[in-house]
Amino acid sequence: MTQHLTTGERVAWYRHRRGLSQEVLAGLVGRTADWLGKAENGRIELDRLSVIRALAHALDISIGDLIGEPTLLEWSADSGRRTVPALREALMDYRLLTPLMSPATEGAPPTLTALRSDVGEIWDAYQGSRFGLAARQLPLVLSDALLAARTYAGREREEAHGLLALTYQGAAMVLGKLGENELAWIAADRGLAAAQQCGSDVIMGSLFRSVTHCLLSTGRYETAVSLVNDAAGVLERGLAAASPALMSVYGTLFLTGSMAAARSEDRATTQAFLREAQTLADRLGGDANHMWTAFGPTNVAIHRVATAGELGDVQVAVELGPQVDTSGLPAERRVRHSLEVARALSSWNRTDEALAMVLEAERISPEQVRHHYMSRELVLGWIRGTRGRPSRPIADLADRLRVV
């Protein structure tokens, strides 16, 4: 029902459903009724998740309810016609939870070489912003990985559990992109359990990052910060002689933590986490994609822009954002950064530049732009703020995003 509303309009919609006046809701979040009125009618942009979380908490709803998630994964040649429901069935199949209830004749497990390749394809699809393709492949790969983890023994069993953990993590990351936060949490939780059976700090660290993402998506920012600190304590034992993969996972964990700290409006921790990530990026010596992290100096710069936006430092985001060259990074990272910069530009009424950023992001990955709340919010805001008919490029983009 609220699919075509801006975040501010959703606040008003849920406020009416709760029977709250503007004065009461504003008081619950420490704001004035005048501020809330402007936010609800689009004269103030609700573009900081810390503020959105406070409103969602006061309204007793989820953050996803206010930013328009979950969203529909549209059918495509990549996805076929069995998308998120098929993955949900795979995650919720009780027979996959314990070997005691497994079918008697499961067949031969896949070779670990084949399973490594299949897991890699899922992560490549994720980084290429081909979420439909990843969602389509995940149920079968998950079944194969579970069978392998139960069948193999010794070191092969440990590797199978590592691949199972990465499969669950891939599911969590894809589901998070699609706004399916509860399913993402289930996948991340099971992935972390599998990671503990594989004996790899690299894979364990990778799953810590995934759980942190899930906490972020549900607004549990302080908990996410605590998890990053605890996880860092677990991983730092091997940091002195760390491989590039472990350095990348460790550094990316701090980048995720910096977003959590920024959304908690904790500037000191945000900067501390960014400094830690920068140290790891410098030690790594350049951009890389170990464990599908896209970690390096460029990703640290991307997070400096994103955290500035979350903290309300729009000028920093506007000045630094366009200077970051993301051309060497995977599509998912490039598009996410473009949307952050577009949001900052739009907040300074530089709509033409912001629109250009969104259109370029759409050229790189139509699927990611179509499913991200930020692009939908930007376009809806531009349409609501236009007197008369919106420009043809904005109207056409709104039609492609199906927000009007």
PDB file of N, CA, C and O in Angstrom, residues 170-219:
ATOM      1  N   GLY A 170      26.514 -15.875   1.082  1.00  0.00           N
ATOM      2  CA  GLY A 170      26.023 -15.343  -0.191  1.00  0.00           C
ATOM      3  C   GLY A 170      24.514 -15.139  -0.155  1.00  0.00           C
ATOM      4  O   GLY A 170      23.997 -14.128  -0.633  1.00  0.00           O
ATOM      5  N   ALA A 171      23.805 -16.115   0.438  1.00  0.00           N
ATOM      6  CA  ALA A 171      22.351 -15.982   0.569  1.00  0.00           C
ATOM      7  C   ALA A 171      21.997 -14.782   1.434  1.00  0.00           C
ATOM      8  O   ALA A 171      21.081 -14.009   1.107  1.00  0.00           O
ATOM      9  N   ALA A 172      22.720 -14.602   2.539  1.00  0.00           N
ATOM     10  CA  ALA A 172      22.441 -13.477   3.431  1.00  0.00           C
ATOM     11  C   ALA A 172      22.667 -12.145   2.732  1.00  0.00           C
ATOM     12  O   ALA A 172      21.867 -11.210   2.872  1.00  0.00           O
ATOM     13  N   MET A 173      23.738 -12.038   1.969  1.00  0.00           N
ATOM     14  CA  MET A 173      24.044 -10.782   1.291  1.00  0.00           C
ATOM     15  C   MET A 173      23.007 -10.471   0.220  1.00  0.00           C
ATOM     16  O   MET A 173      22.556  -9.326   0.077  1.00  0.00           O
ATOM     17  N   VAL A 174      22.622 -11.471  -0.567  1.00  0.00           N
ATOM     18  CA  VAL A 174      21.623 -11.263  -1.617  1.00  0.00           C
ATOM     19  C   VAL A 174      20.278 -10.899  -0.995  1.00  0.00           C
ATOM     20  O   VAL A 174      19.606  -9.951  -1.433  1.00  0.00           O
ATOM     21  N   LEU A 175      19.862 -11.642   0.020  1.00  0.00           N
ATOM     22  CA  LEU A 175      18.575 -11.368   0.657  1.00  0.00           C
ATOM     23  C   LEU A 175      18.560  -9.992   1.303  1.00  0.00           C
ATOM     24  O   LEU A 175      17.536  -9.304   1.296  1.00  0.00           O
ATOM     25  N   GLY A 176      19.695  -9.577   1.851  1.00  0.00           N
ATOM     26  CA  GLY A 176      19.780  -8.234   2.413  1.00  0.00           C
ATOM     27  C   GLY A 176      19.586  -7.169   1.358  1.00  0.00           C
ATOM     28  O   GLY A 176      18.921  -6.150   1.610  1.00  0.00           O
ATOM     29  N   LYS A 177      20.139  -7.377   0.178  1.00  0.00           N
ATOM     30  CA  LYS A 177      19.963  -6.414  -0.910  1.00  0.00           C
ATOM     31  C   LYS A 177      18.501  -6.309  -1.334  1.00  0.00           C
ATOM     32  O   LYS A 177      18.056  -5.256  -1.807  1.00  0.00           O
ATOM     33  N   LEU A 178      17.762  -7.388  -1.163  1.00  0.00           N
ATOM     34  CA  LEU A 178      16.370  -7.411  -1.585  1.00  0.00           C
ATOM     35  C   LEU A 178      15.407  -7.053  -0.467  1.00  0.00           C
ATOM     36  O   LEU A 178      14.191  -7.132  -0.641  1.00  0.00           O
ATOM     37  N   GLY A 179      15.951  -6.651   0.682  1.00  0.00           N
ATOM     38  CA  GLY A 179      15.097  -6.233   1.784  1.00  0.00           C
ATOM     39  C   GLY A 179      14.506  -7.367   2.586  1.00  0.00           C
ATOM     40  O   GLY A 179      13.662  -7.133   3.460  1.00  0.00           O
ATOM     41  N   GLU A 180      14.951  -8.602   2.337  1.00  0.00           N
ATOM     42  CA  GLU A 180      14.433  -9.757   3.077  1.00  0.00           C
ATOM     43  C   GLU A 180      15.308  -9.978   4.314  1.00  0.00           C
ATOM     44  O   GLU A 180      16.075 -10.940   4.418  1.00  0.00           O
ATOM     45  N   ASN A 181      15.182  -9.072   5.275  1.00  0.00           N
ATOM     46  CA  ASN A 181      16.136  -9.026   6.378  1.00  0.00           C
ATOM     47  C   ASN A 181      16.021 -10.200   7.346  1.00  0.00           C
ATOM     48  O   ASN A 181      17.027 -10.648   7.903  1.00  0.00           O
ATOM     49  N   GLU A 182      14.822 -10.691   7.572  1.00  0.00           N
ATOM     50  CA  GLU A 182      14.672 -11.824   8.489  1.00  0.00           C
ATOM     51  C   GLU A 182      15.291 -13.081   7.897  1.00  0.00           C
ATOM     52  O   GLU A 182      15.978 -13.841   8.593  1.00  0.00           O
ATOM     53  N   LEU A 183      15.060 -13.308   6.615  1.00  0.00           N
ATOM     54  CA  LEU A 183      15.689 -14.457   5.961  1.00  0.00           C
ATOM     55  C   LEU A 183      17.198 -14.304   5.922  1.00  0.00           C
ATOM     56  O   LEU A 183      17.943 -15.276   6.075  1.00  0.00           O
ATOM     57  N   ALA A 184      17.665 -13.077   5.696  1.00  0.00           N
ATOM     58  CA  ALA A 184      19.105 -12.828   5.680  1.00  0.00           C
ATOM     59  C   ALA A 184      19.719 -13.187   7.023  1.00  0.00           C
ATOM     60  O   ALA A 184      20.816 -13.765   7.091  1.00  0.00           O
ATOM     61  N   TRP A 185      19.033 -12.862   8.108  1.00  0.00           N
ATOM     62  CA  TRP A 185      19.550 -13.178   9.434  1.00  0.00           C
ATOM     63  C   TRP A 185      19.651 -14.687   9.629  1.00  0.00           C
ATOM     64  O   TRP A 185      20.649 -15.194  10.170  1.00  0.00           O
ATOM     65  N   ILE A 186      18.639 -15.422   9.185  1.00  0.00           N
ATOM     66  CA  ILE A 186      18.679 -16.886   9.299  1.00  0.00           C
ATOM     67  C   ILE A 186      19.883 -17.435   8.549  1.00  0.00           C
ATOM     68  O   ILE A 186      20.626 -18.291   9.059  1.00  0.00           O
ATOM     69  N   ALA A 187      20.087 -16.950   7.328  1.00  0.00           N
ATOM     70  CA  ALA A 187      21.203 -17.431   6.523  1.00  0.00           C
ATOM     71  C   ALA A 187      22.542 -17.099   7.174  1.00  0.00           C
ATOM     72  O   ALA A 187      23.450 -17.937   7.222  1.00  0.00           O
ATOM     73  N   ALA A 188      22.682 -15.872   7.673  1.00  0.00           N
ATOM     74  CA  ALA A 188      23.947 -15.464   8.301  1.00  0.00           C
ATOM     75  C   ALA A 188      24.215 -16.274   9.569  1.00  0.00           C
ATOM     76  O   ALA A 188      25.359 -16.680   9.829  1.00  0.00           O
ATOM     77  N   ASP A 189      23.184 -16.519  10.343  1.00  0.00           N
ATOM     78  CA  ASP A 189      23.336 -17.286  11.575  1.00  0.00           C
ATOM     79  C   ASP A 189      23.809 -18.707  11.279  1.00  0.00           C
ATOM     80  O   ASP A 189      24.736 -19.218  11.920  1.00  0.00           O
ATOM     81  N   ARG A 190      23.198 -19.337  10.287  1.00  0.00           N
ATOM     82  CA  ARG A 190      23.610 -20.697   9.925  1.00  0.00           C
ATOM     83  C   ARG A 190      25.001 -20.697   9.306  1.00  0.00           C
ATOM     84  O   ARG A 190      25.778 -21.641   9.498  1.00  0.00           O
ATOM     85  N   GLY A 191      25.317 -19.651   8.575  1.00  0.00           N
ATOM     86  CA  GLY A 191      26.648 -19.564   7.991  1.00  0.00           C
ATOM     87  C   GLY A 191      27.720 -19.454   9.049  1.00  0.00           C
ATOM     88  O   GLY A 191      28.786 -20.073   8.943  1.00  0.00           O
ATOM     89  N   LEU A 192      27.456 -18.664  10.094  1.00  0.00           N
ATOM     90  CA  LEU A 192      28.422 -18.519  11.174  1.00  0.00           C
ATOM     91  C   LEU A 192      28.616 -19.848  11.898  1.00  0.00           C
ATOM     92  O   LEU A 192      29.742 -20.206  12.285  1.00  0.00           O
ATOM     93  N   ALA A 193      27.532 -20.608  12.072  1.00  0.00           N
ATOM     94  CA  ALA A 193      27.645 -21.924  12.701  1.00  0.00           C
ATOM     95  C   ALA A 193      28.502 -22.855  11.856  1.00  0.00           C
ATOM     96  O   ALA A 193      29.346 -23.600  12.383  1.00  0.00           O
ATOM     97  N   ALA A 194      28.310 -22.810  10.539  1.00  0.00           N
ATOM     98  CA  ALA A 194      29.117 -23.654   9.653  1.00  0.00           C
ATOM     99  C   ALA A 194      30.572 -23.212   9.657  1.00  0.00           C
ATOM    100  O   ALA A 194      31.493 -24.037   9.608  1.00  0.00           O
ATOM    101  N   ALA A 195      30.801 -21.918   9.731  1.00  0.00           N
ATOM    102  CA  ALA A 195      32.169 -21.393   9.714  1.00  0.00           C
ATOM    103  C   ALA A 195      32.965 -21.893  10.905  1.00  0.00           C
ATOM    104  O   ALA A 195      34.184 -22.103  10.816  1.00  0.00           O
ATOM    105  N   GLN A 196      32.296 -22.103  12.031  1.00  0.00           N
ATOM    106  CA  GLN A 196      32.991 -22.574  13.223  1.00  0.00           C
ATOM    107  C   GLN A 196      33.472 -24.013  13.088  1.00  0.00           C
ATOM    108  O   GLN A 196      34.278 -24.486  13.890  1.00  0.00           O
ATOM    109  N   GLN A 197      32.991 -24.709  12.055  1.00  0.00           N
ATOM    110  CA  GLN A 197      33.384 -26.097  11.827  1.00  0.00           C
ATOM    111  C   GLN A 197      34.509 -26.232  10.805  1.00  0.00           C
ATOM    112  O   GLN A 197      34.959 -27.337  10.535  1.00  0.00           O
ATOM    113  N   CYS A 198      34.953 -25.106  10.242  1.00  0.00           N
ATOM    114  CA  CYS A 198      35.903 -25.205   9.132  1.00  0.00           C
ATOM    115  C   CYS A 198      37.333 -24.864   9.537  1.00  0.00           C
ATOM    116  O   CYS A 198      38.268 -25.121   8.772  1.00  0.00           O
ATOM    117  N   GLY A 199      37.536 -24.260  10.712  1.00  0.00           N
ATOM    118  CA  GLY A 199      38.874 -23.971  11.179  1.00  0.00           C
ATOM    119  C   GLY A 199      39.596 -22.871  10.435  1.00  0.00           C
ATOM    120  O   GLY A 199      40.824 -22.797  10.480  1.00  0.00           O
ATOM    121  N   SER A 200      38.868 -21.994   9.759  1.00  0.00           N
ATOM    122  CA  SER A 200      39.487 -20.918   8.977  1.00  0.00           C
ATOM    123  C   SER A 200      39.115 -19.563   9.555  1.00  0.00           C
ATOM    124  O   SER A 200      37.928 -19.199   9.588  1.00  0.00           O
ATOM    125  N   ASP A 201      40.115 -18.803   9.999  1.00  0.00           N
ATOM    126  CA  ASP A 201      39.845 -17.449  10.477  1.00  0.00           C
ATOM    127  C   ASP A 201      39.324 -16.558   9.358  1.00  0.00           C
ATOM    128  O   ASP A 201      38.531 -15.640   9.607  1.00  0.00           O
ATOM    129  N   VAL A 202      39.772 -16.808   8.143  1.00  0.00           N
ATOM    130  CA  VAL A 202      39.322 -16.000   7.002  1.00  0.00           C
ATOM    131  C   VAL A 202      37.823 -16.147   6.810  1.00  0.00           C
ATOM    132  O   VAL A 202      37.085 -15.163   6.686  1.00  0.00           O
ATOM    133  N   ILE A 203      37.349 -17.380   6.796  1.00  0.00           N
ATOM    134  CA  ILE A 203      35.919 -17.616   6.589  1.00  0.00           C
ATOM    135  C   ILE A 203      35.123 -17.167   7.816  1.00  0.00           C
ATOM    136  O   ILE A 203      34.035 -16.586   7.685  1.00  0.00           O
ATOM    137  N   MET A 204      35.675 -17.390   8.994  1.00  0.00           N
ATOM    138  CA  MET A 204      34.994 -16.912  10.203  1.00  0.00           C
ATOM    139  C   MET A 204      34.830 -15.399  10.152  1.00  0.00           C
ATOM    140  O   MET A 204      33.751 -14.857  10.428  1.00  0.00           O
ATOM    141  N   GLY A 205      35.900 -14.701   9.780  1.00  0.00           N
ATOM    142  CA  GLY A 205      35.823 -13.246   9.677  1.00  0.00           C
ATOM    143  C   GLY A 205      34.830 -12.798   8.630  1.00  0.00           C
ATOM    144  O   GLY A 205      34.116 -11.804   8.806  1.00  0.00           O
ATOM    145  N   SER A 206      34.764 -13.538   7.531  1.00  0.00           N
ATOM    146  CA  SER A 206      33.817 -13.196   6.476  1.00  0.00           C
ATOM    147  C   SER A 206      32.384 -13.301   6.970  1.00  0.00           C
ATOM    148  O   SER A 206      31.537 -12.459   6.661  1.00  0.00           O
ATOM    149  N   LEU A 207      32.108 -14.325   7.781  1.00  0.00           N
ATOM    150  CA  LEU A 207      30.751 -14.479   8.321  1.00  0.00           C
ATOM    151  C   LEU A 207      30.448 -13.464   9.404  1.00  0.00           C
ATOM    152  O   LEU A 207      29.300 -13.023   9.541  1.00  0.00           O
ATOM    153  N   PHE A 208      31.466 -13.063  10.175  1.00  0.00           N
ATOM    154  CA  PHE A 208      31.245 -11.970  11.129  1.00  0.00           C
ATOM    155  C   PHE A 208      30.746 -10.725  10.386  1.00  0.00           C
ATOM    156  O   PHE A 208      29.857 -10.012  10.852  1.00  0.00           O
ATOM    157  N   ARG A 209      31.355 -10.453   9.243  1.00  0.00           N
ATOM    158  CA  ARG A 209      30.936  -9.292   8.447  1.00  0.00           C
ATOM    159  C   ARG A 209      29.477  -9.427   8.028  1.00  0.00           C
ATOM    160  O   ARG A 209      28.705  -8.456   8.072  1.00  0.00           O
ATOM    161  N   SER A 210      29.082 -10.627   7.625  1.00  0.00           N
ATOM    162  CA  SER A 210      27.713 -10.833   7.175  1.00  0.00           C
ATOM    163  C   SER A 210      26.709 -10.626   8.296  1.00  0.00           C
ATOM    164  O   SER A 210      25.658  -9.995   8.104  1.00  0.00           O
ATOM    165  N   VAL A 211      27.028 -11.132   9.487  1.00  0.00           N
ATOM    166  CA  VAL A 211      26.138 -10.933  10.632  1.00  0.00           C
ATOM    167  C   VAL A 211      26.046  -9.446  10.964  1.00  0.00           C
ATOM    168  O   VAL A 211      24.966  -8.930  11.297  1.00  0.00           O
ATOM    169  N   THR A 212      27.170  -8.737  10.858  1.00  0.00           N
ATOM    170  CA  THR A 212      27.157  -7.298  11.106  1.00  0.00           C
ATOM    171  C   THR A 212      26.240  -6.585  10.121  1.00  0.00           C
ATOM    172  O   THR A 212      25.490  -5.681  10.493  1.00  0.00           O
ATOM    173  N   HIS A 213      26.294  -6.979   8.850  1.00  0.00           N
ATOM    174  CA  HIS A 213      25.395  -6.402   7.850  1.00  0.00           C
ATOM    175  C   HIS A 213      23.932  -6.627   8.242  1.00  0.00           C
ATOM    176  O   HIS A 213      23.091  -5.727   8.081  1.00  0.00           O
ATOM    177  N   CYS A 214      23.627  -7.822   8.718  1.00  0.00           N
ATOM    178  CA  CYS A 214      22.242  -8.108   9.105  1.00  0.00           C
ATOM    179  C   CYS A 214      21.801  -7.227  10.274  1.00  0.00           C
ATOM    180  O   CYS A 214      20.659  -6.752  10.311  1.00  0.00           O
ATOM    181  N   LEU A 215      22.698  -7.019  11.226  1.00  0.00           N
ATOM    182  CA  LEU A 215      22.373  -6.122  12.338  1.00  0.00           C
ATOM    183  C   LEU A 215      22.144  -4.702  11.832  1.00  0.00           C
ATOM    184  O   LEU A 215      21.243  -4.000  12.301  1.00  0.00           O
ATOM    185  N   LEU A 216      22.958  -4.277  10.876  1.00  0.00           N
ATOM    186  CA  LEU A 216      22.778  -2.953  10.280  1.00  0.00           C
ATOM    187  C   LEU A 216      21.406  -2.810   9.647  1.00  0.00           C
ATOM    188  O   LEU A 216      20.726  -1.799   9.796  1.00  0.00           O
ATOM    189  N   SER A 217      21.011  -3.822   8.892  1.00  0.00           N
ATOM    190  CA  SER A 217      19.770  -3.725   8.122  1.00  0.00           C
ATOM    191  C   SER A 217      18.534  -3.695   9.007  1.00  0.00           C
ATOM    192  O   SER A 217      17.472  -3.250   8.574  1.00  0.00           O
ATOM    193  N   THR A 218      18.676  -4.157  10.256  1.00  0.00           N
ATOM    194  CA  THR A 218      17.531  -4.136  11.174  1.00  0.00           C
ATOM    195  C   THR A 218      17.644  -3.023  12.207  1.00  0.00           C
ATOM    196  O   THR A 218      16.871  -2.990  13.167  1.00  0.00           O
ATOM    197  N   GLY A 219      18.612  -2.118  12.030  1.00  0.00           N
ATOM    198  CA  GLY A 219      18.713  -0.965  12.901  1.00  0.00           C
ATOM    199  C   GLY A 219      19.379  -1.218  14.233  1.00  0.00           C
ATOM    200  O   GLY A 219      19.313  -0.365  15.126  1.00  0.00           O
TER     201      GLY A 219
END
